[in-house]
Amino acid sequence: MSVKECPNHGKCRRKIFRRIIAGILIFILIVLITILLIWAILRPSKPRFILQDTTVYAFNASTPNLLTSNFQVTLSSRNPNDRIGIYYDRLDVYATYQNQQITLRTAIPPTYQGHKEVNVWSPFVNGNSVPIAPEYSASLGSDQSAGSVFLMIKIDGRVRWKVGTFISGRYHLYVRCPAFITFGSKSNGVLVGENAIKYQLVTRCSVS
């Protein structure tokens, strides 16, 4: 028996090519449906951060274009997922004023957060004679003289998600926590030690 040959090799190649493309599309469709089903079952949610308090040990904006500051911030993070764990591989905390960084970055040790767990960190963030843009320096000095300064406590990091034995790749994490600090007679803080003032904030942070 002779082998059956295709009378038109071009048509045969096109048929094979179409079948390969169809197979690839079906495979991609199956993968997408699987991912959608997993997402619908697990319903992943971002961690929730709260800035609980800020203790100000030093804040000196009297030198033009330079700022010396020292804060201790208490941050809590809650994992709202009941089937997903979170690896915090890197978390850097720092303070900004009008989008300009005014302290050095402080690293929080890597940690794992289980289902529904809450983690609390109290890192120090500080900067000694940090250069400030002239327009921001003048505004900062004016705000402090007026008795209040609005800062943003920021966290930049990388996280991984854990579902059963599966661990995802790393994702960027950006957390922004508003902190309203008052000085002088208008201060609503509590004196801690000789010079530090602690401000109970309990402010919800934005997470992306």
JSON list of N, CA and C in Angstrom, two decimals, residues 62-110:
[
{"chain": "A", "resi": 62, "resn": "SER", "atom": "N", "xyz": [15.25, 75.15, 61.27]},
{"chain": "A", "resi": 62, "resn": "SER", "atom": "CA", "xyz": [15.71, 76.54, 61.43]},
{"chain": "A", "resi": 62, "resn": "SER", "atom": "C", "xyz": [16.86, 76.90, 60.50]},
{"chain": "A", "resi": 63, "resn": "THR", "atom": "N", "xyz": [17.66, 75.90, 60.10]},
{"chain": "A", "resi": 63, "resn": "THR", "atom": "CA", "xyz": [18.77, 76.17, 59.17]},
{"chain": "A", "resi": 63, "resn": "THR", "atom": "C", "xyz": [18.24, 76.19, 57.75]},
{"chain": "A", "resi": 64, "resn": "PRO", "atom": "N", "xyz": [18.47, 77.24, 56.97]},
{"chain": "A", "resi": 64, "resn": "PRO", "atom": "CA", "xyz": [17.94, 77.32, 55.61]},
{"chain": "A", "resi": 64, "resn": "PRO", "atom": "C", "xyz": [18.38, 76.14, 54.74]},
{"chain": "A", "resi": 65, "resn": "ASN", "atom": "N", "xyz": [17.40, 75.56, 54.05]},
{"chain": "A", "resi": 65, "resn": "ASN", "atom": "CA", "xyz": [17.61, 74.48, 53.08]},
{"chain": "A", "resi": 65, "resn": "ASN", "atom": "C", "xyz": [18.13, 73.18, 53.71]},
{"chain": "A", "resi": 66, "resn": "LEU", "atom": "N", "xyz": [18.05, 73.06, 55.03]},
{"chain": "A", "resi": 66, "resn": "LEU", "atom": "CA", "xyz": [18.48, 71.83, 55.71]},
{"chain": "A", "resi": 66, "resn": "LEU", "atom": "C", "xyz": [17.44, 71.46, 56.77]},
{"chain": "A", "resi": 67, "resn": "LEU", "atom": "N", "xyz": [17.23, 70.14, 56.93]},
{"chain": "A", "resi": 67, "resn": "LEU", "atom": "CA", "xyz": [16.29, 69.68, 57.95]},
{"chain": "A", "resi": 67, "resn": "LEU", "atom": "C", "xyz": [16.90, 68.51, 58.72]},
{"chain": "A", "resi": 68, "resn": "THR", "atom": "N", "xyz": [16.83, 68.60, 60.03]},
{"chain": "A", "resi": 68, "resn": "THR", "atom": "CA", "xyz": [17.24, 67.50, 60.90]},
{"chain": "A", "resi": 68, "resn": "THR", "atom": "C", "xyz": [15.99, 66.99, 61.62]},
{"chain": "A", "resi": 69, "resn": "SER", "atom": "N", "xyz": [15.73, 65.71, 61.48]},
{"chain": "A", "resi": 69, "resn": "SER", "atom": "CA", "xyz": [14.52, 65.16, 62.08]},
{"chain": "A", "resi": 69, "resn": "SER", "atom": "C", "xyz": [14.76, 63.73, 62.56]},
{"chain": "A", "resi": 70, "resn": "ASN", "atom": "N", "xyz": [13.92, 63.32, 63.51]},
{"chain": "A", "resi": 70, "resn": "ASN", "atom": "CA", "xyz": [14.00, 61.95, 64.04]},
{"chain": "A", "resi": 70, "resn": "ASN", "atom": "C", "xyz": [12.60, 61.55, 64.51]},
{"chain": "A", "resi": 71, "resn": "PHE", "atom": "N", "xyz": [12.03, 60.54, 63.85]},
{"chain": "A", "resi": 71, "resn": "PHE", "atom": "CA", "xyz": [10.69, 60.06, 64.18]},
{"chain": "A", "resi": 71, "resn": "PHE", "atom": "C", "xyz": [10.75, 58.57, 64.50]},
{"chain": "A", "resi": 72, "resn": "GLN", "atom": "N", "xyz": [9.79, 58.14, 65.31]},
{"chain": "A", "resi": 72, "resn": "GLN", "atom": "CA", "xyz": [9.49, 56.72, 65.43]},
{"chain": "A", "resi": 72, "resn": "GLN", "atom": "C", "xyz": [8.03, 56.54, 65.06]},
{"chain": "A", "resi": 73, "resn": "VAL", "atom": "N", "xyz": [7.77, 55.71, 64.06]},
{"chain": "A", "resi": 73, "resn": "VAL", "atom": "CA", "xyz": [6.39, 55.51, 63.60]},
{"chain": "A", "resi": 73, "resn": "VAL", "atom": "C", "xyz": [5.96, 54.09, 63.93]},
{"chain": "A", "resi": 74, "resn": "THR", "atom": "N", "xyz": [4.70, 53.94, 64.30]},
{"chain": "A", "resi": 74, "resn": "THR", "atom": "CA", "xyz": [4.13, 52.61, 64.54]},
{"chain": "A", "resi": 74, "resn": "THR", "atom": "C", "xyz": [3.14, 52.30, 63.43]},
{"chain": "A", "resi": 75, "resn": "LEU", "atom": "N", "xyz": [3.44, 51.26, 62.68]},
{"chain": "A", "resi": 75, "resn": "LEU", "atom": "CA", "xyz": [2.63, 50.86, 61.53]},
{"chain": "A", "resi": 75, "resn": "LEU", "atom": "C", "xyz": [2.11, 49.45, 61.74]},
{"chain": "A", "resi": 76, "resn": "SER", "atom": "N", "xyz": [0.85, 49.24, 61.41]},
{"chain": "A", "resi": 76, "resn": "SER", "atom": "CA", "xyz": [0.29, 47.89, 61.47]},
{"chain": "A", "resi": 76, "resn": "SER", "atom": "C", "xyz": [-0.18, 47.48, 60.08]},
{"chain": "A", "resi": 77, "resn": "SER", "atom": "N", "xyz": [0.00, 46.20, 59.78]},
{"chain": "A", "resi": 77, "resn": "SER", "atom": "CA", "xyz": [-0.42, 45.65, 58.50]},
{"chain": "A", "resi": 77, "resn": "SER", "atom": "C", "xyz": [-1.28, 44.43, 58.75]},
{"chain": "A", "resi": 78, "resn": "ARG", "atom": "N", "xyz": [-2.42, 44.35, 58.10]},
{"chain": "A", "resi": 78, "resn": "ARG", "atom": "CA", "xyz": [-3.32, 43.20, 58.24]},
{"chain": "A", "resi": 78, "resn": "ARG", "atom": "C", "xyz": [-3.51, 42.52, 56.90]},
{"chain": "A", "resi": 79, "resn": "ASN", "atom": "N", "xyz": [-3.38, 41.21, 56.90]},
{"chain": "A", "resi": 79, "resn": "ASN", "atom": "CA", "xyz": [-3.64, 40.40, 55.71]},
{"chain": "A", "resi": 79, "resn": "ASN", "atom": "C", "xyz": [-5.12, 40.00, 55.73]},
{"chain": "A", "resi": 80, "resn": "PRO", "atom": "N", "xyz": [-5.96, 40.58, 54.85]},
{"chain": "A", "resi": 80, "resn": "PRO", "atom": "CA", "xyz": [-7.40, 40.29, 54.89]},
{"chain": "A", "resi": 80, "resn": "PRO", "atom": "C", "xyz": [-7.78, 38.95, 54.26]},
{"chain": "A", "resi": 81, "resn": "ASN", "atom": "N", "xyz": [-6.83, 38.28, 53.62]},
{"chain": "A", "resi": 81, "resn": "ASN", "atom": "CA", "xyz": [-7.13, 37.04, 52.90]},
{"chain": "A", "resi": 81, "resn": "ASN", "atom": "C", "xyz": [-7.14, 35.85, 53.85]},
{"chain": "A", "resi": 82, "resn": "ASP", "atom": "N", "xyz": [-8.09, 34.94, 53.63]},
{"chain": "A", "resi": 82, "resn": "ASP", "atom": "CA", "xyz": [-8.15, 33.74, 54.46]},
{"chain": "A", "resi": 82, "resn": "ASP", "atom": "C", "xyz": [-7.56, 32.51, 53.78]},
{"chain": "A", "resi": 83, "resn": "ARG", "atom": "N", "xyz": [-7.05, 32.66, 52.54]},
{"chain": "A", "resi": 83, "resn": "ARG", "atom": "CA", "xyz": [-6.40, 31.54, 51.86]},
{"chain": "A", "resi": 83, "resn": "ARG", "atom": "C", "xyz": [-5.03, 31.92, 51.28]},
{"chain": "A", "resi": 84, "resn": "ILE", "atom": "N", "xyz": [-4.62, 33.18, 51.46]},
{"chain": "A", "resi": 84, "resn": "ILE", "atom": "CA", "xyz": [-3.39, 33.67, 50.83]},
{"chain": "A", "resi": 84, "resn": "ILE", "atom": "C", "xyz": [-2.47, 34.26, 51.90]},
{"chain": "A", "resi": 85, "resn": "GLY", "atom": "N", "xyz": [-1.21, 33.82, 51.90]},
{"chain": "A", "resi": 85, "resn": "GLY", "atom": "CA", "xyz": [-0.20, 34.40, 52.77]},
{"chain": "A", "resi": 85, "resn": "GLY", "atom": "C", "xyz": [0.63, 35.42, 52.01]},
{"chain": "A", "resi": 86, "resn": "ILE", "atom": "N", "xyz": [1.32, 36.28, 52.74]},
{"chain": "A", "resi": 86, "resn": "ILE", "atom": "CA", "xyz": [2.10, 37.35, 52.12]},
{"chain": "A", "resi": 86, "resn": "ILE", "atom": "C", "xyz": [3.53, 37.31, 52.64]},
{"chain": "A", "resi": 87, "resn": "TYR", "atom": "N", "xyz": [4.48, 37.26, 51.72]},
{"chain": "A", "resi": 87, "resn": "TYR", "atom": "CA", "xyz": [5.90, 37.42, 52.06]},
{"chain": "A", "resi": 87, "resn": "TYR", "atom": "C", "xyz": [6.28, 38.88, 51.83]},
{"chain": "A", "resi": 88, "resn": "TYR", "atom": "N", "xyz": [6.68, 39.57, 52.89]},
{"chain": "A", "resi": 88, "resn": "TYR", "atom": "CA", "xyz": [7.22, 40.92, 52.73]},
{"chain": "A", "resi": 88, "resn": "TYR", "atom": "C", "xyz": [8.74, 40.78, 52.60]},
{"chain": "A", "resi": 89, "resn": "ASP", "atom": "N", "xyz": [9.21, 40.78, 51.35]},
{"chain": "A", "resi": 89, "resn": "ASP", "atom": "CA", "xyz": [10.64, 40.58, 51.10]},
{"chain": "A", "resi": 89, "resn": "ASP", "atom": "C", "xyz": [11.45, 41.83, 51.39]},
{"chain": "A", "resi": 90, "resn": "ARG", "atom": "N", "xyz": [10.84, 42.99, 51.16]},
{"chain": "A", "resi": 90, "resn": "ARG", "atom": "CA", "xyz": [11.56, 44.25, 51.40]},
{"chain": "A", "resi": 90, "resn": "ARG", "atom": "C", "xyz": [10.56, 45.35, 51.70]},
{"chain": "A", "resi": 91, "resn": "LEU", "atom": "N", "xyz": [10.79, 46.08, 52.78]},
{"chain": "A", "resi": 91, "resn": "LEU", "atom": "CA", "xyz": [9.96, 47.23, 53.13]},
{"chain": "A", "resi": 91, "resn": "LEU", "atom": "C", "xyz": [10.87, 48.37, 53.59]},
{"chain": "A", "resi": 92, "resn": "ASP", "atom": "N", "xyz": [10.83, 49.49, 52.90]},
{"chain": "A", "resi": 92, "resn": "ASP", "atom": "CA", "xyz": [11.62, 50.67, 53.24]},
{"chain": "A", "resi": 92, "resn": "ASP", "atom": "C", "xyz": [10.68, 51.79, 53.66]},
{"chain": "A", "resi": 93, "resn": "VAL", "atom": "N", "xyz": [10.90, 52.34, 54.86]},
{"chain": "A", "resi": 93, "resn": "VAL", "atom": "CA", "xyz": [10.04, 53.38, 55.40]},
{"chain": "A", "resi": 93, "resn": "VAL", "atom": "C", "xyz": [10.79, 54.71, 55.41]},
{"chain": "A", "resi": 94, "resn": "TYR", "atom": "N", "xyz": [10.11, 55.78, 55.01]},
{"chain": "A", "resi": 94, "resn": "TYR", "atom": "CA", "xyz": [10.71, 57.12, 55.04]},
{"chain": "A", "resi": 94, "resn": "TYR", "atom": "C", "xyz": [9.61, 58.16, 55.05]},
{"chain": "A", "resi": 95, "resn": "ALA", "atom": "N", "xyz": [9.98, 59.41, 55.32]},
{"chain": "A", "resi": 95, "resn": "ALA", "atom": "CA", "xyz": [9.01, 60.50, 55.39]},
{"chain": "A", "resi": 95, "resn": "ALA", "atom": "C", "xyz": [9.27, 61.50, 54.26]},
{"chain": "A", "resi": 96, "resn": "THR", "atom": "N", "xyz": [8.18, 62.09, 53.76]},
{"chain": "A", "resi": 96, "resn": "THR", "atom": "CA", "xyz": [8.29, 63.12, 52.72]},
{"chain": "A", "resi": 96, "resn": "THR", "atom": "C", "xyz": [7.47, 64.35, 53.13]},
{"chain": "A", "resi": 97, "resn": "TYR", "atom": "N", "xyz": [7.88, 65.47, 52.58]},
{"chain": "A", "resi": 97, "resn": "TYR", "atom": "CA", "xyz": [7.14, 66.72, 52.74]},
{"chain": "A", "resi": 97, "resn": "TYR", "atom": "C", "xyz": [6.93, 67.30, 51.34]},
{"chain": "A", "resi": 98, "resn": "GLN", "atom": "N", "xyz": [5.67, 67.46, 50.95]},
{"chain": "A", "resi": 98, "resn": "GLN", "atom": "CA", "xyz": [5.34, 67.93, 49.60]},
{"chain": "A", "resi": 98, "resn": "GLN", "atom": "C", "xyz": [6.11, 67.15, 48.53]},
{"chain": "A", "resi": 99, "resn": "ASN", "atom": "N", "xyz": [6.10, 65.84, 48.66]},
{"chain": "A", "resi": 99, "resn": "ASN", "atom": "CA", "xyz": [6.71, 64.89, 47.72]},
{"chain": "A", "resi": 99, "resn": "ASN", "atom": "C", "xyz": [8.24, 64.91, 47.71]},
{"chain": "A", "resi": 100, "resn": "GLN", "atom": "N", "xyz": [8.86, 65.64, 48.62]},
{"chain": "A", "resi": 100, "resn": "GLN", "atom": "CA", "xyz": [10.32, 65.60, 48.72]},
{"chain": "A", "resi": 100, "resn": "GLN", "atom": "C", "xyz": [10.70, 64.77, 49.95]},
{"chain": "A", "resi": 101, "resn": "GLN", "atom": "N", "xyz": [11.60, 63.81, 49.73]},
{"chain": "A", "resi": 101, "resn": "GLN", "atom": "CA", "xyz": [12.05, 62.94, 50.82]},
{"chain": "A", "resi": 101, "resn": "GLN", "atom": "C", "xyz": [12.85, 63.75, 51.82]},
{"chain": "A", "resi": 102, "resn": "ILE", "atom": "N", "xyz": [12.49, 63.64, 53.12]},
{"chain": "A", "resi": 102, "resn": "ILE", "atom": "CA", "xyz": [13.15, 64.44, 54.15]},
{"chain": "A", "resi": 102, "resn": "ILE", "atom": "C", "xyz": [13.88, 63.58, 55.18]},
{"chain": "A", "resi": 103, "resn": "THR", "atom": "N", "xyz": [13.79, 62.25, 55.05]},
{"chain": "A", "resi": 103, "resn": "THR", "atom": "CA", "xyz": [14.53, 61.35, 55.95]},
{"chain": "A", "resi": 103, "resn": "THR", "atom": "C", "xyz": [15.20, 60.26, 55.12]},
{"chain": "A", "resi": 104, "resn": "LEU", "atom": "N", "xyz": [16.11, 59.57, 55.75]},
{"chain": "A", "resi": 104, "resn": "LEU", "atom": "CA", "xyz": [16.70, 58.41, 55.12]},
{"chain": "A", "resi": 104, "resn": "LEU", "atom": "C", "xyz": [15.69, 57.26, 55.13]},
{"chain": "A", "resi": 105, "resn": "ARG", "atom": "N", "xyz": [15.96, 56.24, 54.32]},
{"chain": "A", "resi": 105, "resn": "ARG", "atom": "CA", "xyz": [15.10, 55.06, 54.30]},
{"chain": "A", "resi": 105, "resn": "ARG", "atom": "C", "xyz": [15.52, 54.10, 55.41]},
{"chain": "A", "resi": 106, "resn": "THR", "atom": "N", "xyz": [14.53, 53.56, 56.12]},
{"chain": "A", "resi": 106, "resn": "THR", "atom": "CA", "xyz": [14.77, 52.56, 57.15]},
{"chain": "A", "resi": 106, "resn": "THR", "atom": "C", "xyz": [14.17, 51.24, 56.71]},
{"chain": "A", "resi": 107, "resn": "ALA", "atom": "N", "xyz": [14.97, 50.18, 56.71]},
{"chain": "A", "resi": 107, "resn": "ALA", "atom": "CA", "xyz": [14.50, 48.87, 56.25]},
{"chain": "A", "resi": 107, "resn": "ALA", "atom": "C", "xyz": [13.84, 48.11, 57.40]},
{"chain": "A", "resi": 108, "resn": "ILE", "atom": "N", "xyz": [12.67, 47.53, 57.10]},
{"chain": "A", "resi": 108, "resn": "ILE", "atom": "CA", "xyz": [11.99, 46.63, 58.03]},
{"chain": "A", "resi": 108, "resn": "ILE", "atom": "C", "xyz": [12.41, 45.21, 57.69]},
{"chain": "A", "resi": 109, "resn": "PRO", "atom": "N", "xyz": [12.77, 44.39, 58.68]},
{"chain": "A", "resi": 109, "resn": "PRO", "atom": "CA", "xyz": [13.22, 43.02, 58.39]},
{"chain": "A", "resi": 109, "resn": "PRO", "atom": "C", "xyz": [12.17, 42.23, 57.61]},
{"chain": "A", "resi": 110, "resn": "PRO", "atom": "N", "xyz": [12.59, 41.40, 56.65]},
{"chain": "A", "resi": 110, "resn": "PRO", "atom": "CA", "xyz": [11.65, 40.57, 55.88]},
{"chain": "A", "resi": 110, "resn": "PRO", "atom": "C", "xyz": [10.84, 39.68, 56.82]}
]
